[in-house]
Coordinates of C-alpha atoms in Angstrom, one line a residue:
X1052 CA 28.2 -64.8 94.4
X1053 CA 26.6 -67.8 93.1
X1054 CA 24.3 -68.4 89.3
X1055 CA 21.0 -68.3 91.2
X1056 CA 22.0 -65.4 93.4
X1057 CA 23.2 -63.1 90.8
X1058 CA 19.7 -64.0 88.7
X1059 CA 18.0 -63.0 91.7
X1060 CA 19.8 -59.7 91.6
X1061 CA 19.3 -58.9 88.2
X1062 CA 15.8 -59.9 88.4
X1063 CA 15.3 -57.7 91.6
X1064 CA 16.9 -54.7 89.3
X1065 CA 15.0 -55.0 86.4
X1066 CA 12.0 -54.8 88.5
X1067 CA 13.1 -51.9 90.1
X1068 CA 14.1 -50.3 86.6
X1069 CA 10.1 -51.4 85.3
X1070 CA 8.8 -50.0 88.4
X1071 CA 10.6 -46.2 87.7
X1072 CA 9.2 -46.7 84.6
X1073 CA 5.9 -46.4 85.7
X1074 CA 6.6 -43.5 88.5
X1075 CA 8.1 -41.8 85.5
X1076 CA 5.5 -41.9 83.3
X1077 CA 2.8 -41.1 85.7
X1078 CA 4.8 -38.2 86.4
X1079 CA 5.0 -37.1 83.1
X1080 CA 1.3 -37.3 82.6
X1081 CA 1.2 -34.7 86.0
X1082 CA 3.3 -32.3 84.2
X1083 CA 1.8 -32.5 81.1
X1084 CA -1.4 -31.5 83.3
X1085 CA 0.2 -28.8 84.3
X1086 CA 0.8 -27.5 80.5
X1087 CA -2.7 -28.2 79.3
X1088 CA -3.7 -25.9 81.8
X1089 CA -1.0 -23.3 81.1
X1090 CA -2.0 -23.6 77.4
X1091 CA -5.7 -23.5 78.3
X1092 CA -5.0 -20.2 80.2
X1093 CA -2.9 -18.6 77.3
X1094 CA -6.2 -18.9 75.1
X1095 CA -8.1 -17.5 78.2
X1096 CA -5.8 -14.1 77.7
X1097 CA -5.6 -14.3 74.6
X1098 CA -9.5 -13.4 73.7
X1099 CA -8.9 -10.8 76.0
X1100 CA -6.7 -9.1 72.9
X1101 CA -7.8 -6.8 70.5
X1102 CA -4.9 -8.0 68.1
X1103 CA -6.3 -10.4 66.2
X1104 CA -9.7 -8.9 66.1
X1105 CA -8.2 -5.9 64.7
X1106 CA -5.8 -7.7 62.2
X1107 CA -8.3 -7.9 59.0
X1108 CA -9.1 -4.3 59.0
X1109 CA -5.8 -3.2 59.6
X1110 CA -5.3 -5.4 56.5
X1111 CA -8.2 -4.1 54.5
X1112 CA -7.0 -0.6 55.6
X1113 CA -3.6 -0.7 54.0
X1114 CA -4.9 -2.2 51.1
X1115 CA -7.6 1.0 50.8
X1116 CA -4.6 3.1 51.2
X1117 CA -3.0 1.4 47.9
X1118 CA -5.9 2.0 46.1
X1119 CA -6.5 5.5 46.6
X1120 CA -2.7 5.9 46.1
X1121 CA -1.5 9.7 45.1
X1122 CA -1.9 11.3 41.7
X1123 CA 1.4 11.5 39.4
X1124 CA 2.7 15.3 38.8
X1125 CA 4.0 15.4 35.3
X1126 CA 6.1 18.3 33.6
X1127 CA 5.6 19.2 30.4
X1128 CA 6.4 22.6 28.4
X1129 CA 3.9 24.7 29.4
X1130 CA 3.7 24.0 33.0
X1131 CA 2.3 21.0 34.6
X1132 CA -0.2 18.8 34.6
X1133 CA -2.1 15.8 37.0
X1134 CA -2.4 12.3 35.9
X1135 CA -4.7 10.1 38.1
X1136 CA -2.1 6.9 38.6
X1137 CA -3.4 3.9 36.2
X1138 CA -5.1 1.4 38.3
X1139 CA -3.4 -1.9 39.0
X1140 CA -5.2 -5.0 38.2
X1141 CA -4.2 -8.2 40.3
X1142 CA -5.8 -11.7 39.7
X1143 CA -5.3 -14.1 42.7
X1144 CA -4.9 -18.0 42.4
X1145 CA -8.2 -19.8 42.3
X1146 CA -8.8 -20.4 45.9
X1147 CA -6.3 -18.0 46.9
X1148 CA -7.5 -15.6 50.4
X1149 CA -5.4 -12.6 51.2
X1150 CA -5.8 -13.7 54.7
X1151 CA -3.3 -12.9 57.2
X1152 CA -1.7 -15.2 60.0
X1153 CA -3.4 -14.5 63.3
X1154 CA -0.9 -13.8 66.1
X1155 CA -0.9 -16.6 67.6
X1156 CA -2.9 -18.5 70.8
X1157 CA -2.1 -15.4 73.4
X1158 CA -3.6 -13.0 70.5
X1159 CA -1.0 -10.1 71.1
X1160 CA -1.6 -10.5 75.1
X1161 CA 1.2 -10.3 77.2
X1162 CA 0.0 -11.9 80.0
X1163 CA -1.3 -14.7 77.6
X1164 CA 2.0 -14.9 76.4
X1165 CA 3.6 -15.2 79.3
X1166 CA 1.1 -18.6 80.2
X1167 CA 2.2 -20.0 76.7
X1168 CA 5.8 -19.8 77.2
X1169 CA 5.4 -21.7 80.8
X1170 CA 3.2 -24.4 79.3
X1171 CA 6.1 -24.4 76.4
X1172 CA 8.5 -24.8 79.7
X1173 CA 6.4 -27.8 81.5
X1174 CA 5.9 -29.7 78.1
X1175 CA 9.6 -29.6 77.8
X1176 CA 9.8 -31.0 81.4
X1177 CA 7.0 -33.5 81.0
X1178 CA 9.0 -34.7 77.3
X1179 CA 12.1 -35.2 79.5
X1180 CA 10.7 -37.2 82.1
X1181 CA 8.7 -39.7 79.9
X1182 CA 11.9 -39.5 77.7
X1183 CA 13.5 -40.9 80.8
X1184 CA 10.1 -43.6 81.4
X1185 CA 11.1 -44.8 78.2
X1186 CA 14.7 -45.1 78.7
X1187 CA 14.1 -47.1 82.1
X1188 CA 11.8 -49.6 80.2
X1189 CA 13.9 -50.0 78.0
X1190 CA 16.6 -51.0 80.5
X1191 CA 14.1 -53.2 82.6
X1192 CA 13.9 -55.7 79.7
X1193 CA 17.5 -54.5 78.3
X1194 CA 15.8 -54.2 74.5
X1195 CA 14.2 -51.6 72.7
X1196 CA 11.1 -50.0 74.5
X1197 CA 8.5 -51.4 71.5
X1198 CA 7.9 -54.6 72.2
X1199 CA 4.0 -54.4 72.8
X1200 CA 1.4 -51.4 72.3
X1201 CA 1.7 -49.8 75.8
X1202 CA 5.9 -49.4 75.1
X1203 CA 4.6 -48.8 71.7
X1204 CA 2.0 -45.8 73.3
X1205 CA 4.3 -44.4 75.5
X1206 CA 7.2 -43.8 73.0
X1207 CA 5.0 -42.4 70.2
X1208 CA 3.1 -39.5 72.5
X1209 CA 7.3 -38.9 73.6
X1210 CA 8.4 -38.8 69.5
X1211 CA 5.5 -36.7 69.1
X1212 CA 5.8 -33.9 71.5
X1213 CA 9.8 -33.9 70.6
X1214 CA 8.6 -33.2 66.8
X1215 CA 6.1 -30.5 68.2
X1216 CA 9.5 -29.3 70.2
X1217 CA 12.0 -29.3 67.2
X1218 CA 9.6 -27.4 65.2
X1219 CA 9.5 -24.9 68.0
X1220 CA 13.4 -24.8 68.3
X1221 CA 13.3 -24.1 64.5
X1222 CA 11.5 -20.8 64.4
X1223 CA 8.2 -22.0 63.0
X1224 CA 5.3 -20.6 64.2
X1225 CA 3.3 -23.7 65.4
X1226 CA 2.8 -22.9 69.5
X1227 CA -1.2 -22.7 68.1
X1228 CA -0.8 -26.3 68.1
X1229 CA 0.2 -27.0 72.1
X1230 CA -2.9 -27.4 73.4
X1231 CA -4.5 -29.8 71.1
X1232 CA -1.3 -32.1 71.5
X1233 CA -1.0 -32.3 74.9
X1234 CA -4.6 -33.2 75.5
X1235 CA -4.0 -35.9 73.0
X1236 CA -0.5 -37.1 74.9
X1237 CA -2.4 -37.2 77.8
X1238 CA -5.5 -39.4 76.5
X1239 CA -2.6 -41.5 74.3
X1240 CA -0.5 -41.7 77.8
X1241 CA -4.0 -42.6 80.4
X1242 CA -4.7 -45.3 77.5
X1243 CA -1.5 -47.1 78.1
X1244 CA -1.6 -46.9 81.8
X1245 CA -5.0 -47.9 81.9
X1246 CA -6.2 -50.6 79.5
X1247 CA -2.7 -51.2 77.6
X1248 CA -0.5 -51.7 80.4
X1249 CA 1.7 -54.9 79.9
X1250 CA 4.4 -55.7 82.5
X1251 CA 8.2 -55.7 81.4
X1252 CA 8.7 -59.1 79.7
X1253 CA 11.0 -60.6 77.0
X1254 CA 10.1 -60.8 73.2
X1255 CA 9.9 -63.7 71.1
X1256 CA 12.8 -64.9 68.9
X1257 CA 11.6 -63.7 66.0
X1258 CA 11.7 -60.0 67.3
X1259 CA 15.4 -60.2 68.3
X1260 CA 17.0 -58.1 65.1
X1261 CA 18.4 -55.4 64.7
X1262 CA 15.6 -54.8 62.4
X1263 CA 13.4 -53.9 65.2
X1264 CA 15.5 -50.8 65.9
X1265 CA 15.3 -49.8 62.1
X1266 CA 11.6 -51.1 61.5
X1267 CA 9.6 -49.6 64.4
X1268 CA 11.5 -46.7 65.4
X1269 CA 11.2 -45.1 61.7
X1270 CA 7.6 -46.3 62.1
X1271 CA 7.2 -44.2 65.5
X1272 CA 8.5 -41.6 63.9
X1273 CA 6.5 -41.6 61.0
X1274 CA 3.3 -42.0 63.3
X1275 CA 4.2 -39.0 65.0
X1276 CA 4.9 -36.7 62.0
X1277 CA 1.6 -38.0 60.8
X1278 CA -0.1 -37.1 63.5
X1279 CA 1.3 -33.6 63.3
X1280 CA 0.2 -33.2 59.6
X1281 CA -3.6 -34.5 60.7
X1282 CA -4.4 -31.9 63.2
X1283 CA -2.9 -29.5 60.7
X1284 CA -5.7 -30.7 58.6
X1285 CA -8.3 -30.8 60.9
X1286 CA -7.5 -27.0 61.7
X1287 CA -7.5 -26.1 58.0
X1288 CA -10.7 -27.3 57.8
X1289 CA -12.1 -24.8 60.6
X1290 CA -10.6 -22.0 59.5
X1291 CA -11.4 -22.4 55.9
X1292 CA -15.1 -22.7 56.6
X1293 CA -14.4 -19.6 58.9
X1294 CA -13.0 -17.3 56.3
X1295 CA -16.0 -18.9 53.7
X1296 CA -18.7 -17.6 55.8
X1297 CA -17.0 -14.2 56.2
X1298 CA -16.4 -13.7 52.6
X1299 CA -20.2 -14.4 52.2
X1300 CA -21.4 -12.1 54.3
X1301 CA -21.9 -13.8 57.3
X1302 CA -21.2 -13.5 61.0
X1303 CA -19.6 -16.4 62.9
X1304 CA -20.4 -16.8 66.9
X1305 CA -18.2 -14.9 69.2
X1306 CA -16.2 -18.3 70.3
X1307 CA -15.5 -19.3 66.7
X1308 CA -14.5 -15.7 66.3
X1309 CA -12.1 -15.7 69.1
X1310 CA -10.5 -18.9 68.3
X1311 CA -10.2 -18.8 64.4
X1312 CA -8.8 -15.5 64.5
X1313 CA -5.8 -16.5 66.4
X1314 CA -4.7 -19.3 64.0
X1315 CA -2.7 -19.2 61.0
X1316 CA -4.6 -18.5 57.7
X1317 CA -6.1 -21.7 55.9
X1318 CA -3.5 -21.3 53.3
X1319 CA -0.8 -21.5 56.1
X1320 CA -2.4 -24.6 57.4
X1321 CA -2.5 -25.9 53.9
X1322 CA 0.8 -25.8 53.2
X1323 CA 2.0 -27.0 57.3
X1324 CA -0.1 -29.7 56.3
X1325 CA 1.2 -30.7 53.0
X1326 CA 4.8 -30.4 53.9
X1327 CA 5.3 -32.3 56.9
X1328 CA 3.2 -35.5 54.9
X1329 CA 5.5 -34.8 51.9
X1330 CA 8.9 -35.1 54.0
X1331 CA 8.0 -38.0 55.7
X1332 CA 6.2 -40.0 53.3
X1333 CA 9.7 -41.2 51.8
X1334 CA 10.4 -42.4 55.4
X1335 CA 6.6 -44.4 55.9
X1336 CA 7.7 -46.0 52.0
X1337 CA 11.4 -46.9 53.8
X1338 CA 9.7 -48.7 57.0
X1339 CA 7.4 -50.7 55.1
X1340 CA 10.5 -51.7 52.7
X1341 CA 12.3 -52.2 55.8
X1342 CA 9.1 -54.4 57.5
X1343 CA 9.3 -56.6 54.1
X1344 CA 12.9 -57.4 54.7
X1345 CA 12.5 -58.2 58.3
X1346 CA 9.8 -60.4 57.3
X1347 CA 11.9 -62.8 55.1
X1348 CA 14.7 -62.8 58.0
X1349 CA 11.8 -63.7 60.6
X1350 CA 9.2 -65.6 58.4
X1351 CA 11.3 -66.7 55.4
X1352 CA 9.1 -64.5 53.4
X1353 CA 8.9 -60.9 52.4
X1354 CA 5.1 -60.5 51.4
X1355 CA 2.4 -62.3 52.6
X1356 CA -0.8 -60.0 52.8
X1357 CA -0.8 -60.0 57.0
X1358 CA -2.9 -57.7 58.2
X1359 CA -0.4 -55.6 59.6
X1360 CA 1.3 -55.4 56.1
X1361 CA -1.9 -55.0 54.1
X1362 CA -2.9 -52.0 55.9
X1363 CA 0.3 -50.5 55.9
X1364 CA 0.0 -50.7 52.5
X1365 CA -3.8 -49.3 52.2
X1366 CA -1.5 -46.2 54.5
X1367 CA 0.5 -46.1 51.8
X1368 CA -1.3 -46.0 49.5
X1369 CA -3.9 -43.3 50.9
X1370 CA -1.0 -40.5 51.3
X1371 CA 0.2 -41.5 48.1
X1372 CA -3.5 -40.3 46.6
X1373 CA -2.9 -37.4 49.2
X1374 CA 0.5 -35.7 47.5
X1375 CA -0.6 -36.7 44.5
X1376 CA -4.1 -34.9 45.1
X1377 CA -2.3 -31.8 46.5
X1378 CA -0.2 -31.5 43.9
X1379 CA -3.2 -31.5 41.1
X1380 CA -4.9 -28.1 41.4
X1381 CA -8.6 -29.1 41.5
X1382 CA -7.8 -31.3 44.2
X1383 CA -6.1 -29.0 46.6
X1384 CA -7.9 -27.3 49.9
X1385 CA -10.9 -29.1 51.0
X1386 CA -10.4 -32.3 49.3
X1387 CA -6.7 -33.1 49.4
X1388 CA -7.6 -32.2 53.2
X1389 CA -10.4 -35.0 53.5
X1390 CA -7.8 -37.2 51.8
X1391 CA -5.3 -36.9 54.4
X1392 CA -7.4 -37.6 57.3
X1393 CA -8.6 -40.5 55.9
X1394 CA -5.0 -41.6 55.5
X1395 CA -4.2 -41.0 59.2
X1396 CA -7.5 -42.8 59.9
X1397 CA -5.7 -45.8 58.4
X1398 CA -3.1 -45.1 60.1
X1399 CA -4.5 -45.4 63.3
X1400 CA -6.3 -48.4 62.5
X1401 CA -3.7 -49.9 61.8
X1402 CA -1.9 -49.5 65.0
X1403 CA -5.2 -49.9 67.3
X1404 CA -7.4 -51.8 65.1
X1405 CA -5.3 -54.3 63.7
X1406 CA -3.3 -54.9 67.2
X1407 CA -6.8 -55.4 69.1
X1408 CA -9.1 -56.8 66.8
X1409 CA -7.5 -58.7 64.1
X1410 CA -5.0 -61.8 64.1
X1411 CA -2.2 -62.3 62.1
X1412 CA 1.4 -62.8 61.9
X1413 CA 2.2 -59.7 64.7
X1414 CA -0.1 -60.5 67.2
X1415 CA 2.5 -62.0 69.4
X1416 CA 3.7 -58.6 70.3
X1417 CA 1.1 -58.9 72.6
X1418 CA -1.6 -55.8 73.6

């Protein structure tokens, strides 16, 4: 076989792999759509259940039983005497509530739980197909599939689903996140295949470095975990408002009640968001350091306040402020959640806004 024929065969093989990657991504979107409807069914059937609606009442009844504890009978020399059990006064921490976690999207309904399990199974299948699409995209260009925004998008959505499925595998109560996650993934993949699509191509020489595998992979993983934390923060704000309204004697709407009573308590959502953000923050710090080292190799300087570098640092500062605020008693709760969402908005702008609207040294990666 001549060199020209071998080159032509390699080009045809790469093109076939790229087409296969596109097919797999579209197939994953189709399965994610089925999972979306299954999650919808889980929430709809869950709304019929009375488990979530009576959870607070059951808790109140248990508290009443504790308060009405039986009297204490004691013996003395002349017979017996009945003494009232002394009242035990407990003082809750500031801002805390004794609110149980909701039963989940299925609301305790067996059919709703079945649809939820089907939705998770479809999510796993879609994840495997999308992962195959990412791998074949990499094989088509024989490099890491992170050379442009299209490749970053399909990898980011795949990693975000992987984080969600990993939490489920660790028996964490996060299935309530499935509908929100799949909706976002569908929007992300739709944007990727319609607006951000870029044909397979080789990278510019500056990107041919092992730091591409280290720096970009950690950036994608951090973004996926930050996204999961942001979903928790958004739902915390809604659940906290719902609980506040109940405490002040208000009557939330029927739809709000049906949804909010099945979510974890606001304290649980707040703790969940804090833990995932705190866990990944050191890795985001490493991501910035790795990028600086790569910049030193590629451009001869470690830091030059390029727009991407600047917004990466702004994102780091925002999350550092969130963690500090969350650890400070006066800034827990809603104030800290607002900072967390601002920090995630900085991450989103660093990815979309800087890449599309701002020109810098990172612009050569293309859209």
